Short mmCIF file of N, CA, C and O in Angstrom, two decimals:
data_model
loop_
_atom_site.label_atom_id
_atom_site.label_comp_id
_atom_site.label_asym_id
_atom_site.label_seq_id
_atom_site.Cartn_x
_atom_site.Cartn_y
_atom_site.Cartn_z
N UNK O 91 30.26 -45.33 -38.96
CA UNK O 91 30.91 -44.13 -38.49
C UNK O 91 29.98 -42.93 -38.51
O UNK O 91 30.40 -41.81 -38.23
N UNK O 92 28.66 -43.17 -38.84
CA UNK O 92 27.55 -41.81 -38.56
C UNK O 92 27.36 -41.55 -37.13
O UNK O 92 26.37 -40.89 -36.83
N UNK O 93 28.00 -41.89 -36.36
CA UNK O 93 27.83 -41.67 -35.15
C UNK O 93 28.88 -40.39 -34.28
O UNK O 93 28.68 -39.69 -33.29
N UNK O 94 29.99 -40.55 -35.18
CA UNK O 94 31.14 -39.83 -34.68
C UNK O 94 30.51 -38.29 -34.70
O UNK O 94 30.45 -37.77 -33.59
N UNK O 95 29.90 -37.24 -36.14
CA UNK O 95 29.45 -36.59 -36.22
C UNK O 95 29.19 -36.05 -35.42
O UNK O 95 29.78 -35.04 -35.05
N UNK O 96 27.58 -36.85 -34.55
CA UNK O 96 26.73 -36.54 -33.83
C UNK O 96 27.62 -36.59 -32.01
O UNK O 96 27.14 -36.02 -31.03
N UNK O 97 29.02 -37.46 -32.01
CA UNK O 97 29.30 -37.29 -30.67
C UNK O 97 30.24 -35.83 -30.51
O UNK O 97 30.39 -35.22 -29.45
N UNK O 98 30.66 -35.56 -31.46
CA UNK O 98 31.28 -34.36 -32.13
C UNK O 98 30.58 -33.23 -31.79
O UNK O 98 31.02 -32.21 -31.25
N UNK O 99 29.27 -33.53 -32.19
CA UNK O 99 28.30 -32.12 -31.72
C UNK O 99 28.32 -32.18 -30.56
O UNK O 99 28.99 -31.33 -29.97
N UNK O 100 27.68 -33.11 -29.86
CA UNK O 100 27.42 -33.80 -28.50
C UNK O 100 28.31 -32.60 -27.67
O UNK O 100 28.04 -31.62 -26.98
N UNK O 101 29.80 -33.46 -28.27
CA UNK O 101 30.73 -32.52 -27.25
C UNK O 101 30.82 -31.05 -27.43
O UNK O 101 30.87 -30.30 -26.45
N UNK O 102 30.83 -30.72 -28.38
CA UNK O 102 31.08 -29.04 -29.13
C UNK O 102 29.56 -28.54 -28.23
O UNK O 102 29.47 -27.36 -27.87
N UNK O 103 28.90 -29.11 -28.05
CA UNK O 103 27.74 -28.63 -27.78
C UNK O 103 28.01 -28.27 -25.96
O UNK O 103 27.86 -27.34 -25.17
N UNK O 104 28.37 -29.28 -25.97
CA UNK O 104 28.74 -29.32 -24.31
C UNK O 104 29.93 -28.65 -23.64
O UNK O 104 30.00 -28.43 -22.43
N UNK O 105 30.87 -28.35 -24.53
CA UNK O 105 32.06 -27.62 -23.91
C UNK O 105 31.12 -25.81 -23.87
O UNK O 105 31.45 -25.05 -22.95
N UNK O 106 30.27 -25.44 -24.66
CA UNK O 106 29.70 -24.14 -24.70
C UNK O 106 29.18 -23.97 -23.66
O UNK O 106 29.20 -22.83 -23.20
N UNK O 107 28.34 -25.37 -22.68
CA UNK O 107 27.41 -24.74 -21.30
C UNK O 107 28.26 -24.25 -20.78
O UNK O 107 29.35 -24.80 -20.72
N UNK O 108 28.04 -23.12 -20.26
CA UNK O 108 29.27 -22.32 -19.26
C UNK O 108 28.17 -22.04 -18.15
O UNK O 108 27.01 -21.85 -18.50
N UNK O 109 28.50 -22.02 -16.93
CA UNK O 109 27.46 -21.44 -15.75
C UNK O 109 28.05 -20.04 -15.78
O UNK O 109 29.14 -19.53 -16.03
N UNK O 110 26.65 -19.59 -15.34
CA UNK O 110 26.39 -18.04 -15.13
C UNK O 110 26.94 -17.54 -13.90
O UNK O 110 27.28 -16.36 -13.83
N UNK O 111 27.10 -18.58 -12.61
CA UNK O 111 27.25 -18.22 -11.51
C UNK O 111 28.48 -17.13 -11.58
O UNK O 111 29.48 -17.16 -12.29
N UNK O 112 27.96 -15.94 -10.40
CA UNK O 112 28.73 -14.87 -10.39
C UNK O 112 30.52 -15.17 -9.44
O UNK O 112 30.66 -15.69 -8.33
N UNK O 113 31.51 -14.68 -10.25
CA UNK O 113 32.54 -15.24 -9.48
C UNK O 113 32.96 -14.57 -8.03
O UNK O 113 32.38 -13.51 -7.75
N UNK O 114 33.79 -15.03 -7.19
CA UNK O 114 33.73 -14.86 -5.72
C UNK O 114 34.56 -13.38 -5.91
O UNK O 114 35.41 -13.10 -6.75
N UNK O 115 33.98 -12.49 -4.75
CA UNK O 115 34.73 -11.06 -4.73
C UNK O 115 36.05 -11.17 -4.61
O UNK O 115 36.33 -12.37 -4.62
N UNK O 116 37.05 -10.45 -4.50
CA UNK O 116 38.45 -10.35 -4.36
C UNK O 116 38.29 -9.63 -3.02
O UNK O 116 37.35 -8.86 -3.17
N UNK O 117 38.94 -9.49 -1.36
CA UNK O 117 38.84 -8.86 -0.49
C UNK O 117 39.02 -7.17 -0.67
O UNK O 117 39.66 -6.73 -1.62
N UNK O 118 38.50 -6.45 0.14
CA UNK O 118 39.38 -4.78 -0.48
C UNK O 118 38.57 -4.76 -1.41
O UNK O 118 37.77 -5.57 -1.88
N UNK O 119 39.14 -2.97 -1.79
CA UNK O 119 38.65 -2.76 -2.93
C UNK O 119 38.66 -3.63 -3.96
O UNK O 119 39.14 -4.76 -3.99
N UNK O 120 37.89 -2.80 -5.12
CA UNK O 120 37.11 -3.85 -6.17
C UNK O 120 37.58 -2.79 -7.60
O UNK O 120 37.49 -1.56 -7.64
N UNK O 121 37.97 -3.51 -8.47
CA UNK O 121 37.71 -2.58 -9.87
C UNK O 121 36.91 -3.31 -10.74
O UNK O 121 36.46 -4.38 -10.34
N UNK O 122 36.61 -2.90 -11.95
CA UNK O 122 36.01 -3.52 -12.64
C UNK O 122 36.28 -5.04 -13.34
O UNK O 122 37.22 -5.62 -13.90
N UNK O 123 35.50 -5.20 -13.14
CA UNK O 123 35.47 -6.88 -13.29
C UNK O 123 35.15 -7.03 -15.28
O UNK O 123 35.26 -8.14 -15.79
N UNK O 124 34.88 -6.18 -15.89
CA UNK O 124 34.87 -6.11 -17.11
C UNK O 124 33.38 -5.87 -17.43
O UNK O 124 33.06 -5.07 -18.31
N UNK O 125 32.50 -6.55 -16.72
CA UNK O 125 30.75 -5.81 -16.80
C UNK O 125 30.67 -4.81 -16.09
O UNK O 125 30.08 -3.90 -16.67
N UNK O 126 31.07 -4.52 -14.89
CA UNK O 126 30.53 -3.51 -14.49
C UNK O 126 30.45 -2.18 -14.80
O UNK O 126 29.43 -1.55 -14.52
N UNK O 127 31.45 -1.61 -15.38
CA UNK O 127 31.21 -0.44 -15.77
C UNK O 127 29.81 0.13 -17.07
O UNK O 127 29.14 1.14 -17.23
N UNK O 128 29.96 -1.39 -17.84
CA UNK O 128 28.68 -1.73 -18.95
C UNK O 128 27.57 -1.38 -18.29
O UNK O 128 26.86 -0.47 -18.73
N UNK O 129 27.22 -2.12 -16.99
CA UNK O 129 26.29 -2.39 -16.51
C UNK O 129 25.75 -1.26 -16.07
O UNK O 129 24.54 -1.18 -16.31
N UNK O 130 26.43 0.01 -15.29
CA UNK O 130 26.55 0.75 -14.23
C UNK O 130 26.25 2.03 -15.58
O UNK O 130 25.40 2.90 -15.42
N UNK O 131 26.97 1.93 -16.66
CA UNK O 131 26.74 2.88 -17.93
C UNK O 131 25.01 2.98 -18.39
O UNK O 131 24.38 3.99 -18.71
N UNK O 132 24.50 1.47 -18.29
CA UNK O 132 23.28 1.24 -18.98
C UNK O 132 22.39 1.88 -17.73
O UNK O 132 21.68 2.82 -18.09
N UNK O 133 22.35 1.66 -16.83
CA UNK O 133 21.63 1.89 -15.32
C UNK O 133 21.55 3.42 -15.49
O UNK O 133 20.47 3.96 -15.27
N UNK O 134 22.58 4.15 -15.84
CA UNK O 134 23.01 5.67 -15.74
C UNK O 134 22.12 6.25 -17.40
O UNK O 134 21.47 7.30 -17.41
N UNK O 135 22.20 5.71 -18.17
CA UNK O 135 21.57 6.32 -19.33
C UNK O 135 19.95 6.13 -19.47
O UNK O 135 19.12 6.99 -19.77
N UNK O 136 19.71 4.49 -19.11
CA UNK O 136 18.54 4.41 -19.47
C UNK O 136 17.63 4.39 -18.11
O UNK O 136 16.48 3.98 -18.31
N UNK O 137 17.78 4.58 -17.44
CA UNK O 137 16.79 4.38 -16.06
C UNK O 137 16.82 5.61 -15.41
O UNK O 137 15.83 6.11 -14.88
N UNK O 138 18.01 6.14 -15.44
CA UNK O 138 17.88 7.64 -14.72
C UNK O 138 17.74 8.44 -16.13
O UNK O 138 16.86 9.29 -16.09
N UNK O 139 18.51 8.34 -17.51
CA UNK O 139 18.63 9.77 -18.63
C UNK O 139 19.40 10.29 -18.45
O UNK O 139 19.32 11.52 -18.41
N UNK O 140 20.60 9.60 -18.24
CA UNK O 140 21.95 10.47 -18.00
C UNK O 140 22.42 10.89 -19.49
O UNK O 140 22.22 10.19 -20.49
N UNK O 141 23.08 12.13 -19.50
CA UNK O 141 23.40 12.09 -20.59
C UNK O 141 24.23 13.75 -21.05
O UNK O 141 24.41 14.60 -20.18
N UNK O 142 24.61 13.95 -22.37
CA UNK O 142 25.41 15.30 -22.46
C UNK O 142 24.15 15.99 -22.36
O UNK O 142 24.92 16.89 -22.68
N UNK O 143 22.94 16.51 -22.23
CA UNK O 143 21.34 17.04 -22.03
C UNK O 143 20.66 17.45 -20.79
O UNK O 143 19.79 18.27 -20.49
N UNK O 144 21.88 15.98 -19.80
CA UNK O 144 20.82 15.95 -18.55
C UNK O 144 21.94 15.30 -17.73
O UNK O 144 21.91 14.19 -17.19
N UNK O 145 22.99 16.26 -17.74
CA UNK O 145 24.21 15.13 -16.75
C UNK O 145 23.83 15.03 -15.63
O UNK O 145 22.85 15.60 -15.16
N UNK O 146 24.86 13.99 -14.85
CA UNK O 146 24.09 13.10 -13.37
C UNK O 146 24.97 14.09 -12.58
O UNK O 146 26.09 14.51 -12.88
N UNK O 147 24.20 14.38 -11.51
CA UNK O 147 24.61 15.11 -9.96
C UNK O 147 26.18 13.98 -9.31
O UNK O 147 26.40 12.82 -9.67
N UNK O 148 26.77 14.52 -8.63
CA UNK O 148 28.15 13.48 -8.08
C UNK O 148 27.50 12.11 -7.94
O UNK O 148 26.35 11.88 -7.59
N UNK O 149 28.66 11.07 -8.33
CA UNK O 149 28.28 9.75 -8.40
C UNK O 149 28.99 9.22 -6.84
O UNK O 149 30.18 9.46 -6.64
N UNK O 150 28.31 8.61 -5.97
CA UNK O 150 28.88 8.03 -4.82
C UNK O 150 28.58 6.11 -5.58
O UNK O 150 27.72 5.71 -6.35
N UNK O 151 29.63 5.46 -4.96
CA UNK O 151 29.79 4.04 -4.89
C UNK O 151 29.62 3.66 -3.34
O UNK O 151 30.06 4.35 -2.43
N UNK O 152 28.95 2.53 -3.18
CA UNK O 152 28.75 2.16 -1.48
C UNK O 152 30.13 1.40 -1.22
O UNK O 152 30.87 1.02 -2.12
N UNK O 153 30.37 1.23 0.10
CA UNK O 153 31.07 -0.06 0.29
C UNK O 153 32.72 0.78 0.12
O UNK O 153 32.96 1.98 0.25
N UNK O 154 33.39 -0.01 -0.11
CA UNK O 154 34.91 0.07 -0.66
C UNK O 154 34.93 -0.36 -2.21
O UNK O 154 35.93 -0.51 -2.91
N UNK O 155 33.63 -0.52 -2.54
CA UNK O 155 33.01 -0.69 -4.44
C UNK O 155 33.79 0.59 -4.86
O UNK O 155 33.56 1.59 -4.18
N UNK O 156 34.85 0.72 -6.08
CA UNK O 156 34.75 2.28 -6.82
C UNK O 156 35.60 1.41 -7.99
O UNK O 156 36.70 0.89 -7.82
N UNK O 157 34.84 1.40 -9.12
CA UNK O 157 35.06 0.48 -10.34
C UNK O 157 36.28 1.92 -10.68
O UNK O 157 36.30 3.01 -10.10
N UNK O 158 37.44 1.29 -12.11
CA UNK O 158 37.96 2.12 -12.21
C UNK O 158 37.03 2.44 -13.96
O UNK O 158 36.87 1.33 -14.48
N UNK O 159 36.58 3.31 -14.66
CA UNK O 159 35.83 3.48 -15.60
C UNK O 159 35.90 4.72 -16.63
O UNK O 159 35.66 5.92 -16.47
N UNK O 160 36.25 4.12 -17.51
CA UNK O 160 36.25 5.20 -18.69
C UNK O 160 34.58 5.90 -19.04
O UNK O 160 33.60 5.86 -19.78
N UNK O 161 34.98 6.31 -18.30
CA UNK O 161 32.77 7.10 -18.00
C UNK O 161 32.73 7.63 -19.33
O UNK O 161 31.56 7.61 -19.73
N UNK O 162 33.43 8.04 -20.08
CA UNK O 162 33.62 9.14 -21.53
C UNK O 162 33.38 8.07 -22.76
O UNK O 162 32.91 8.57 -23.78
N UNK O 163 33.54 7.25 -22.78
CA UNK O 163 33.24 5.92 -23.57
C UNK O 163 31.76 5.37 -23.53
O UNK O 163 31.15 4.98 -24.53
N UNK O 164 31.36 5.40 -22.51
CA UNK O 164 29.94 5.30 -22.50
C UNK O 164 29.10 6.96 -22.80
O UNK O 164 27.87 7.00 -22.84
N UNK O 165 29.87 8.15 -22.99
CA UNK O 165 28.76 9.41 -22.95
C UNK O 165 28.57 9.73 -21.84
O UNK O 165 27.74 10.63 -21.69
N UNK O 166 29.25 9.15 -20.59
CA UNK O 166 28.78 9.76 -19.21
C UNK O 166 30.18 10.94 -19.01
O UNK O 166 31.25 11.06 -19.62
N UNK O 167 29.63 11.64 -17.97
CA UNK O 167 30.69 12.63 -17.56
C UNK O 167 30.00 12.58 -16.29
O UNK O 167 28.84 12.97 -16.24
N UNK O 168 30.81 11.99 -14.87
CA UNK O 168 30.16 11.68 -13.72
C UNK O 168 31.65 12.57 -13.34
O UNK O 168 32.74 12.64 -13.92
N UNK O 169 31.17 13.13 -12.21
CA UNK O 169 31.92 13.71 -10.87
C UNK O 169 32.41 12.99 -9.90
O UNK O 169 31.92 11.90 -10.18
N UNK O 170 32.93 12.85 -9.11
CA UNK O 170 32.68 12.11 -7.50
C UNK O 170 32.21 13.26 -6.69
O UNK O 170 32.52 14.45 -6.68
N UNK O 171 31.12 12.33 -5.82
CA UNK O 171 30.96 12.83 -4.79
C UNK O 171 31.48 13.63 -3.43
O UNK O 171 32.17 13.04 -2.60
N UNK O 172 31.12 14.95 -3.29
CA UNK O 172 31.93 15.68 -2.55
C UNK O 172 30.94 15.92 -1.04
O UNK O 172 30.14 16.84 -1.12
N UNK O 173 30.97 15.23 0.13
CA UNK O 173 29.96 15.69 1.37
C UNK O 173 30.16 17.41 1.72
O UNK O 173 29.41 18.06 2.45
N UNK O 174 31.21 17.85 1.08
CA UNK O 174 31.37 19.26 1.61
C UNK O 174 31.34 20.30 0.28
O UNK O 174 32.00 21.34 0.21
N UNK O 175 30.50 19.84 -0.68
CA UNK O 175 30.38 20.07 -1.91
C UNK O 175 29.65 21.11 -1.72
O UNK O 175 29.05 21.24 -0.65
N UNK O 176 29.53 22.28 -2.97
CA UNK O 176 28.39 23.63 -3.03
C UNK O 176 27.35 23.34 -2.31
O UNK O 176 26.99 23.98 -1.33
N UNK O 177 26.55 21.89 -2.98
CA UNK O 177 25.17 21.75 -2.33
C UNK O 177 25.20 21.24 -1.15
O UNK O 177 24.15 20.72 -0.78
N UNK O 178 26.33 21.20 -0.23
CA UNK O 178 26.56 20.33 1.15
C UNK O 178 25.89 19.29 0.97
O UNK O 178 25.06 18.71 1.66
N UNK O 179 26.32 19.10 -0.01
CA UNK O 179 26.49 16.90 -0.13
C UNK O 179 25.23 16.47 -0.54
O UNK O 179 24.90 15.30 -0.32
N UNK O 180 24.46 17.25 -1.10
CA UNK O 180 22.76 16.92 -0.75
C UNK O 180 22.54 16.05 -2.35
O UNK O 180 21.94 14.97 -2.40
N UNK O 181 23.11 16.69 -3.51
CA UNK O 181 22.27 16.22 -4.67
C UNK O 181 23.97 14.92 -4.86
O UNK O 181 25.11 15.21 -4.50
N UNK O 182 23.42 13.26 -5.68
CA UNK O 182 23.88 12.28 -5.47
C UNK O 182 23.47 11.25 -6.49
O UNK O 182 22.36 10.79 -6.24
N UNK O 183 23.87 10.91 -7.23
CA UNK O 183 23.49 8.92 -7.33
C UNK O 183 24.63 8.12 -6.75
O UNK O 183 25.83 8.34 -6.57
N UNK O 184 23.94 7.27 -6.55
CA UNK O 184 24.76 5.94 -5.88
C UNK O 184 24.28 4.78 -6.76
O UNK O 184 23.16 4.57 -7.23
N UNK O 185 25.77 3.87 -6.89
CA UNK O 185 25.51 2.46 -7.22
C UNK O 185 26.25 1.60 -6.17
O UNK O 185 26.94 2.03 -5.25
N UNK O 186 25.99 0.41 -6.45
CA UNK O 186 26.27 -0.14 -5.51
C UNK O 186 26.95 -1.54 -6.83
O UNK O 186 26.77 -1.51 -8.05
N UNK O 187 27.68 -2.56 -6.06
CA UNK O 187 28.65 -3.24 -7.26
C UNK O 187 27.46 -4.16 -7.59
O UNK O 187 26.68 -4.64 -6.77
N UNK O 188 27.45 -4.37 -9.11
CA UNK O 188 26.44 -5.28 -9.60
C UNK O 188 26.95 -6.88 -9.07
O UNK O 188 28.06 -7.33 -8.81
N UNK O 189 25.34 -7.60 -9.04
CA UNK O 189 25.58 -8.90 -8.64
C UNK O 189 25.01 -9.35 -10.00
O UNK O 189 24.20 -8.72 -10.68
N UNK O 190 25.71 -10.79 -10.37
CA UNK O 190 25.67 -11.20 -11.54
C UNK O 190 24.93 -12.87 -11.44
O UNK O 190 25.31 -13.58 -10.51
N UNK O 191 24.00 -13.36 -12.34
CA UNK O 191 23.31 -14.54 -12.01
C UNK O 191 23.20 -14.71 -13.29
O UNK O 191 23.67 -13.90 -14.08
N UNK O 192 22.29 -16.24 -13.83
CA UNK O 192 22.07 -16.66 -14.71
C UNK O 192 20.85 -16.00 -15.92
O UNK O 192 20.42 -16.55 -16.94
N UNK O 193 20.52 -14.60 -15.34
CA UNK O 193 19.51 -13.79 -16.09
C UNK O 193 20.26 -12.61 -16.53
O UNK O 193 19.59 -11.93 -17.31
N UNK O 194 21.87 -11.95 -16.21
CA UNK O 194 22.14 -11.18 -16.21
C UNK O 194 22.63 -10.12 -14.95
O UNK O 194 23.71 -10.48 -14.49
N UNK O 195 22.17 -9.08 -14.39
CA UNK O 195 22.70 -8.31 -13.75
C UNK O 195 22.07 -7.69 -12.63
O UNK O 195 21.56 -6.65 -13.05
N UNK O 196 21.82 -7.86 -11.18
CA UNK O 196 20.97 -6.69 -10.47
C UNK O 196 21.98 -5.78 -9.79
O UNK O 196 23.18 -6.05 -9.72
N UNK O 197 21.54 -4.90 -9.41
CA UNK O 197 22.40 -3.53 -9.15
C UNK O 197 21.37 -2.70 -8.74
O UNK O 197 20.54 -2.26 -9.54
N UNK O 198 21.36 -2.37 -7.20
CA UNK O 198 21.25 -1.27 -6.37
C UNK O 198 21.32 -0.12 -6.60
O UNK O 198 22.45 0.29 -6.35
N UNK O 199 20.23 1.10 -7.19
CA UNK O 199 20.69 2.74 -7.18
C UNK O 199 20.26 3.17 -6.29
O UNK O 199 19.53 2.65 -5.46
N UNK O 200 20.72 4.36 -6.34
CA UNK O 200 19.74 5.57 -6.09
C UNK O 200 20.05 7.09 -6.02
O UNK O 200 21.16 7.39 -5.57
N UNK O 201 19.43 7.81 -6.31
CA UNK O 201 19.75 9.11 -6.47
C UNK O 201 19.16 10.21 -5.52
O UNK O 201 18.03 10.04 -5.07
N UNK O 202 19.96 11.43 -5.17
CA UNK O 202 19.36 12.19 -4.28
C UNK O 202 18.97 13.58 -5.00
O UNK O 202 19.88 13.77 -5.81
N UNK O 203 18.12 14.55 -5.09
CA UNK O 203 17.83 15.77 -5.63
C UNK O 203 18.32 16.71 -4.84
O UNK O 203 19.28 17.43 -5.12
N UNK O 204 17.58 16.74 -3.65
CA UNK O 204 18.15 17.66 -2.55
C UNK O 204 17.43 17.04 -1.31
O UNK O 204 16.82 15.98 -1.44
N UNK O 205 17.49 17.55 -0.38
CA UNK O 205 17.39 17.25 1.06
C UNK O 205 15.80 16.50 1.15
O UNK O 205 14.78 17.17 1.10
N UNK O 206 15.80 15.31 1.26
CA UNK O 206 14.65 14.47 1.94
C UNK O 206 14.01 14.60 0.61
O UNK O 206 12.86 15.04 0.62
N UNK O 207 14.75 14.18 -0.96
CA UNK O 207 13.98 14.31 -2.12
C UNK O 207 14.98 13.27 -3.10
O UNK O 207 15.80 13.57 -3.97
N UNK O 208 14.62 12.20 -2.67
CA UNK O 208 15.60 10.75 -3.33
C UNK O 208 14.76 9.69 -4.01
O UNK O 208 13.53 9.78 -4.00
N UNK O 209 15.30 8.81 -4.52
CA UNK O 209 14.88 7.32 -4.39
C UNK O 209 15.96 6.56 -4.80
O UNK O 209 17.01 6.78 -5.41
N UNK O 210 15.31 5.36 -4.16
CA UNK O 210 16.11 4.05 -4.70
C UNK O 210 15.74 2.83 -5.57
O UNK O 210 14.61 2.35 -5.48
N UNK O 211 16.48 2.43 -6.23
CA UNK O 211 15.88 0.98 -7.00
C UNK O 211 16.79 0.03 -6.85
O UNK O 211 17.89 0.11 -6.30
N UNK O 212 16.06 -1.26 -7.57
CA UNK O 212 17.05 -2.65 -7.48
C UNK O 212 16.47 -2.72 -9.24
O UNK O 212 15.31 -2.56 -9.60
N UNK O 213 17.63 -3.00 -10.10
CA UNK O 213 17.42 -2.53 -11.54
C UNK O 213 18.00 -4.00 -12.15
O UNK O 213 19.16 -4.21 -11.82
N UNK O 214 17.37 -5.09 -13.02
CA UNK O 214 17.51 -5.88 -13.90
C UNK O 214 17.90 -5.13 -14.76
O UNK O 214 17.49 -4.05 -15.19
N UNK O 215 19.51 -6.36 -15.20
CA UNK O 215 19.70 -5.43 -16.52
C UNK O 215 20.29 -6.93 -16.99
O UNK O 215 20.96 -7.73 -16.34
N UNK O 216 19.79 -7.00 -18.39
CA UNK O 216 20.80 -7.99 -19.32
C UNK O 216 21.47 -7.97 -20.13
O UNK O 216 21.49 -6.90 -20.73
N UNK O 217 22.34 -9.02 -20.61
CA UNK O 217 23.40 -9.14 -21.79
C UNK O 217 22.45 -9.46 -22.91
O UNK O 217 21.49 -10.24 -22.85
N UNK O 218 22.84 -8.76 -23.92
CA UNK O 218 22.25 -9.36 -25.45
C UNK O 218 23.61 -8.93 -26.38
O UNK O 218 24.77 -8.76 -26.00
N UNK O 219 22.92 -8.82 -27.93
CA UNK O 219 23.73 -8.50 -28.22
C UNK O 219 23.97 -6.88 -28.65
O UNK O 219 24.98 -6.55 -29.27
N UNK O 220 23.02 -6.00 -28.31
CA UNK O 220 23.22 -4.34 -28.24
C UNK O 220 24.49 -4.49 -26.69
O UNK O 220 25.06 -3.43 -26.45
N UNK O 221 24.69 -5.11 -26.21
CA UNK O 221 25.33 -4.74 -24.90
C UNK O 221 24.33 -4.99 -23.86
O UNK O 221 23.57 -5.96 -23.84
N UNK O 222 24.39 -4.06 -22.99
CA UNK O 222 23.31 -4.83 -21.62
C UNK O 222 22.38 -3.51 -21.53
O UNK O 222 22.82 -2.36 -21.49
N UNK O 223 21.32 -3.80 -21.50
CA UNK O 223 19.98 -2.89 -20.93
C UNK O 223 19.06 -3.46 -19.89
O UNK O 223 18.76 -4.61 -19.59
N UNK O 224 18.73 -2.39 -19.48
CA UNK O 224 17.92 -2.08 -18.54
C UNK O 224 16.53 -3.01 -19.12
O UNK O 224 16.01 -2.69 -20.19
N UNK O 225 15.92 -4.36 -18.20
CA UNK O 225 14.81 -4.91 -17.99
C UNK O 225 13.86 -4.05 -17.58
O UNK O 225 12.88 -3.69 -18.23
N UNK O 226 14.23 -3.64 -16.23
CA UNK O 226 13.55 -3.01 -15.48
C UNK O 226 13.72 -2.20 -14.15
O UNK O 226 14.91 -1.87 -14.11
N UNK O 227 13.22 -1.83 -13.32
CA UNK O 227 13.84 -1.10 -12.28
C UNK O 227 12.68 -1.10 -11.14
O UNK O 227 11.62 -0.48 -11.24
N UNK O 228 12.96 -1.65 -10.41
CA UNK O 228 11.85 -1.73 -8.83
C UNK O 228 12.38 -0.38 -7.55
O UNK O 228 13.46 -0.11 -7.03
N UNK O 229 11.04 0.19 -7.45
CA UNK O 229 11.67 1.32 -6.49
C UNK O 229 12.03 0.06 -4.96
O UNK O 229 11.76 -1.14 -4.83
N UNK O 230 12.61 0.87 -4.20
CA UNK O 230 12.95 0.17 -3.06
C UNK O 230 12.87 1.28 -1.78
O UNK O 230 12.59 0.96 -0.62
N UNK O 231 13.07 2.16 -2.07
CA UNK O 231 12.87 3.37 -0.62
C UNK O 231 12.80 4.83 -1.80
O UNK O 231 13.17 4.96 -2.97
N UNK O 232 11.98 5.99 -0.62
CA UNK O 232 11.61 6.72 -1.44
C UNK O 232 11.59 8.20 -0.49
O UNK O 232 10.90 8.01 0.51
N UNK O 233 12.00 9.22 -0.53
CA UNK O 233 12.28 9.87 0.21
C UNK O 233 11.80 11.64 0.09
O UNK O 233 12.14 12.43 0.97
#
């Protein structure tokens, strides 16, 4: 019966592989799927410096994407975006809805300053156990 043990693990071991694959969108709008707002928090603090010091200009979402998010839980205090706003729409970040894979998280920014003074990135971010941070961040257009 030294065998039972080891099929015991076997299985315990095997019910844990879970795939990473990201699950299929819902049509329509989108709310948070339970990472994203994590994800979209970490992107906002550590890659741009968002923060009560250095708050972020109106937040635009692309798409029909607009997570619903306790921004105050993470330390953010985000606006929405107004096109007919003081600065006529000019200063901005944008996210776009994170895609999720077996490394963690990529997610689309970008932010605008003022007129023809932006950029964009495609930003790795992973799960550990602090929560999810920022890998890294690749510019993608630059303005």
């Amino acid at each position: 019966m030294r065998f039972v043990p080891a099929l015991t693990a076997a299985a315990l071991l095997t019910a844990c592989a879970t795939s990473m694959e990201p699950l299929p969108s819902p049509p329509g709008p989108i709310a948070d799927n339970g990472n994203d707002c994590a994800v979209i928090a970490a992107v906002a603090k550590e890659h741009f410096r968002f923060g009560p010091d250095n708050p972020p200009p109106p937040v635009r979402f692309l798409g029909d994407y607009e997570p619903r998010c306790n921004w105050s839980r993470y330390g953010l205090a985000f606006t929405p975006y107004d096109r007919n706003g003081p600065d006529g729409g000019r200063r901005w970040v944008s996210f776009e809805q994170p895609r999720y894979d077996g490394q963690g998280a990529l997610i689309k920014v970008g932010i605008m300053h003022g007129r023809l003074a932006g950029q964009g990135s495609e930003c790795r971010v992973r799960s550990g156990f602090a929560g999810w941070t920022v890998s890294e961040c690749q510019a993608t257009w630059v303005s």
